[in-house]
Structure formats: C-alpha cells, structure tokens
Amino acid sequence: MSDDHGSSLISARVRHVEALLESRGLLDAGEIDTRIDEFAAGGTPANGARVVARAWVDDGFRDRLLADANAALPEVGLSMAGGLQEQRLKVVANGPDEHHVLVCTLCSCYPIALLGPSPSWYKSEAYRSRVVRDPRSVLAEFGLDLPAGTRIEVWDASAESRYMVLPRRPEGTEGLTEDQLAGLVTRKGLIGTAAV
Amino acid sequence: MTAYAPGDRVRTRTADPAGHTRLPRYARGATGTVVQVAGSHPLADDRARGLDVPAQPVYHVRFAARDLFGDGDHGVTVELWHDHLDHDTEGRA
Amino acid sequence: MSRINDVGGMAGFPAIVEEPDEPRFHEDWEAHVFALNGALIKRGVYNLDEFRDAQERLPVAQFLGSSYYERWFAAISTLLVEKGVAAPGDLEP
C-alpha cells in the first residue's frame, strides 16, 4: 500500500522508535534482530503438511490429532508453543460430505507458531467479510467448486483457539511415501480454500 | 457460574459494547449449540480495558448460517467466552 | 458501537486477490514492527487485547487506508503514548 517514499518514511519512524525504546531500557540491543531471525526459523506450511501426511498414513495419529491436536503434535516433533504463549490447536477434518474453511473475522488470528505468517488474502477485509456469509462462492473463486451436497463449515478464530484443516487424501496416492504425500499439501489446503 | 456443556443451546448477548469485544457483530443475539469447551481464559473484552480478571470457560459454539443471516446452508462456529452467552430457553416446553 | 475491524458478513469490499509466491514480509520495516510488538507484549508494556483494541480505535478512514503493518505500527505508537512510555513528539524522528 505504501509507495517508496511512504515506505522509507515509516521505515525511519520504526527505527527511531526502536532506538527510543532501547534508550529507555524497554528493548535490548539486538533483540529485534534476534526475534526476526527466530520467527524466520519458526512456523511454516511445511509443518502443517507433515502433520497431514502423518494423519493420512496413520489412523491412530489421525484420531489423536482430531481429539487433542496439542497432545498429538509432539509425535511429529512439533508444538504450538512457539508464539507469545502456547495456543490450543483444533484440527478439523474434511470428509466426503463436509468441507471446513478458516477465517478470523475480527482480526487475523492464524496458527502462526505452526504455519508461519498467513497470506495477505487471509488478512484482507475482502476474504474475512465474505467467507463467513457466502463460503461457497468464495471457495469457487479460489477454484474450489464443491458439490451442492457438500456441507461447508466455517470456523471463525474469534478467541484463543487456532485451527487447521485436515484435507482429504487425494485418490491414487496409495503408492506415495509420507514425504511425498506431505509435498502435495498446500497452505490453502490447510486453511480450506483448496482441496489439498 | 455453571459452565455450559456440549449440546447446550445458547443465545449470544445483544449488547452493543462501547469498546473491544470478541463477539462478532454478525453473531449477536443468535442461537447456537455448544460443540466443545475450549479451556478457560480471562475475557478479552476486559483485558483490552486493562482489567485483571479471572479466567472463565470458552466455548466453540456452532450456528446455522440461517440463524445468523436468514439464509445459507453452511455452519459457522465461533469461539465465545461464557460472558457472551445465556442459556437459550425459548421454544422449550 | 461496532468497529471497522468487525467485518464478518459485511458487503462492499473489493475482490479477493491472491499474491503468488508472497514473501513473509514485503518490507524490512514490517518484520521490525512484528518483532517490536512481540517484544513489548513480552515485557508487559501492553497486552495483546490492548493491541487489538488500539488498532480498532484508529479512525475508520485511516484504518482502511493503511496496510496491515501500518495499522500495527499506529497501534504500537498509540499504546506507547497511552502507557506513558513516550510523549507523542518522541515518536517522530
């Protein structure tokens, strides 16, 4: 939204505020850079893809994941504790007749600790205003045309829980390894605006 | 405070608060069903006012789109604090 | 009074636009704002709900005319003044 001039202006203001807070003892030298590096090394959609692939090959894990995702995540070496505080994760599974899709209508809540930052469209008023009211047409705009008989469930992340969609395993993938299956899973699949 | 349980029918408050709230406008005054108790936390509406308040139960409450917007065949699940809800007693024998 | 952040079910926003291969941050300063907010919340200068509230209190025209992280920085600036950490004039280079 900023042009180059606006961008350099706000950039200077941010640096100024950082220096001010350092001088007042509210920031440590290097603290911001450390946080940026930690964040870059943190959540990514690949984490969600690993969770999904494990659930596709291991029914026991799938059951545990859907019952209590926070307790199941350590089985694949993951947790929801990477953010400001550990957050509750609820995984919702697509089925033959139901499809789940996530939104935060009030702000932009998203499982950042697990999946990294959300895409800009997820944070946009355009998506947040419409998906809760008319999810079928929004999903169609994303290229996901659901059969009329598929029930759509929208999850509005309005409080402390974060959500992730468990897509359906595509047909014809019986011969793939867990790693290959993970490679099929997209961020949009984890949000519910794509089938996988 | 008696916590709600899965299956309970609840109605969201209709109040139009002066400040921050985590009860979305589209879900005000609507009747839905508690699907899960999701831990307990201090009410965000109060924390935003700088108040130090005790935790209260938080619930996943599912609404039929028809009960929110008058039409639609989907469901919308909103996560709400106990203070956002009342027992729905209408329509009961 | 309902606030401009509370958009669920609202009409009139532009089409949804996807950005292919979107970076985690579009500008370096955005990453700094993200990290700054986390640092200030961790230190207890303000809490996450106060931060959301401060964004929601922005004038509507400013809110809609600002990018995502411009809103964040405006909210941080508001809270630093309100919490007595800085005078308004301190925040400008």
mmCIF file of C-alpha atoms in Angstrom, chain C residues 15-75:
data_model
loop_
_atom_site.group_PDB
_atom_site.id
_atom_site.type_symbol
_atom_site.label_atom_id
_atom_site.label_comp_id
_atom_site.label_asym_id
_atom_site.label_seq_id
_atom_site.Cartn_x
_atom_site.Cartn_y
_atom_site.Cartn_z
ATOM 1 C CA ALA C 15 -12.378 -8.717 -4.759
ATOM 2 C CA ILE C 16 -10.113 -11.220 -3.028
ATOM 3 C CA VAL C 17 -6.625 -11.036 -4.537
ATOM 4 C CA GLU C 18 -4.019 -13.757 -4.156
ATOM 5 C CA GLU C 19 -0.359 -12.859 -4.388
ATOM 6 C CA PRO C 20 1.716 -15.637 -5.928
ATOM 7 C CA ASP C 21 4.901 -16.538 -4.017
ATOM 8 C CA GLU C 22 4.154 -13.954 -1.377
ATOM 9 C CA PRO C 23 7.149 -13.245 0.905
ATOM 10 C CA ARG C 24 6.796 -13.476 4.696
ATOM 11 C CA PHE C 25 7.197 -9.696 4.830
ATOM 12 C CA HIS C 26 7.054 -7.271 1.932
ATOM 13 C CA GLU C 27 9.403 -4.739 3.513
ATOM 14 C CA ASP C 28 12.117 -4.928 6.127
ATOM 15 C CA TRP C 29 10.298 -2.476 8.411
ATOM 16 C CA GLU C 30 7.293 -4.799 8.557
ATOM 17 C CA ALA C 31 9.424 -7.505 10.137
ATOM 18 C CA HIS C 32 10.701 -4.917 12.616
ATOM 19 C CA VAL C 33 7.152 -3.887 13.548
ATOM 20 C CA PHE C 34 6.195 -7.532 14.003
ATOM 21 C CA ALA C 35 9.177 -8.165 16.273
ATOM 22 C CA LEU C 36 8.729 -4.884 18.158
ATOM 23 C CA ASN C 37 5.151 -5.776 19.040
ATOM 24 C CA GLY C 38 6.167 -9.207 20.325
ATOM 25 C CA ALA C 39 8.933 -7.667 22.441
ATOM 26 C CA LEU C 40 6.631 -5.069 24.014
ATOM 27 C CA ILE C 41 3.919 -7.628 24.824
ATOM 28 C CA LYS C 42 6.515 -9.965 26.334
ATOM 29 C CA ARG C 43 7.773 -7.104 28.510
ATOM 30 C CA GLY C 44 4.235 -6.362 29.656
ATOM 31 C CA VAL C 45 4.150 -2.816 28.264
ATOM 32 C CA TYR C 46 0.691 -3.755 26.957
ATOM 33 C CA ASN C 47 -1.199 -6.966 26.271
ATOM 34 C CA LEU C 48 -2.418 -8.497 23.027
ATOM 35 C CA ASP C 49 -6.016 -7.427 23.603
ATOM 36 C CA GLU C 50 -4.983 -3.824 24.236
ATOM 37 C CA PHE C 51 -3.009 -4.034 20.996
ATOM 38 C CA ARG C 52 -6.049 -5.222 19.035
ATOM 39 C CA ASP C 53 -8.186 -2.567 20.725
ATOM 40 C CA ALA C 54 -5.718 0.147 19.737
ATOM 41 C CA GLN C 55 -5.966 -0.886 16.078
ATOM 42 C CA GLU C 56 -9.742 -0.952 16.224
ATOM 43 C CA ARG C 57 -9.801 2.588 17.665
ATOM 44 C CA LEU C 58 -7.990 4.052 14.661
ATOM 45 C CA PRO C 59 -10.160 6.481 12.684
ATOM 46 C CA VAL C 60 -12.029 4.442 10.080
ATOM 47 C CA ALA C 61 -10.538 6.275 7.096
ATOM 48 C CA GLN C 62 -7.015 5.801 8.470
ATOM 49 C CA PHE C 63 -7.713 2.146 9.249
ATOM 50 C CA LEU C 64 -8.942 1.350 5.737
ATOM 51 C CA GLY C 65 -6.234 3.479 4.129
ATOM 52 C CA SER C 66 -3.419 1.705 5.957
ATOM 53 C CA SER C 67 -1.652 -1.522 5.161
ATOM 54 C CA TYR C 68 -1.684 -4.367 7.694
ATOM 55 C CA TYR C 69 1.603 -3.452 9.362
ATOM 56 C CA GLU C 70 0.945 0.289 9.122
ATOM 57 C CA ARG C 71 -2.039 -0.420 11.390
ATOM 58 C CA TRP C 72 0.216 -2.343 13.727
ATOM 59 C CA PHE C 73 2.696 0.492 13.957
ATOM 60 C CA ALA C 74 -0.065 3.044 14.513
ATOM 61 C CA ALA C 75 -1.432 0.892 17.362
#
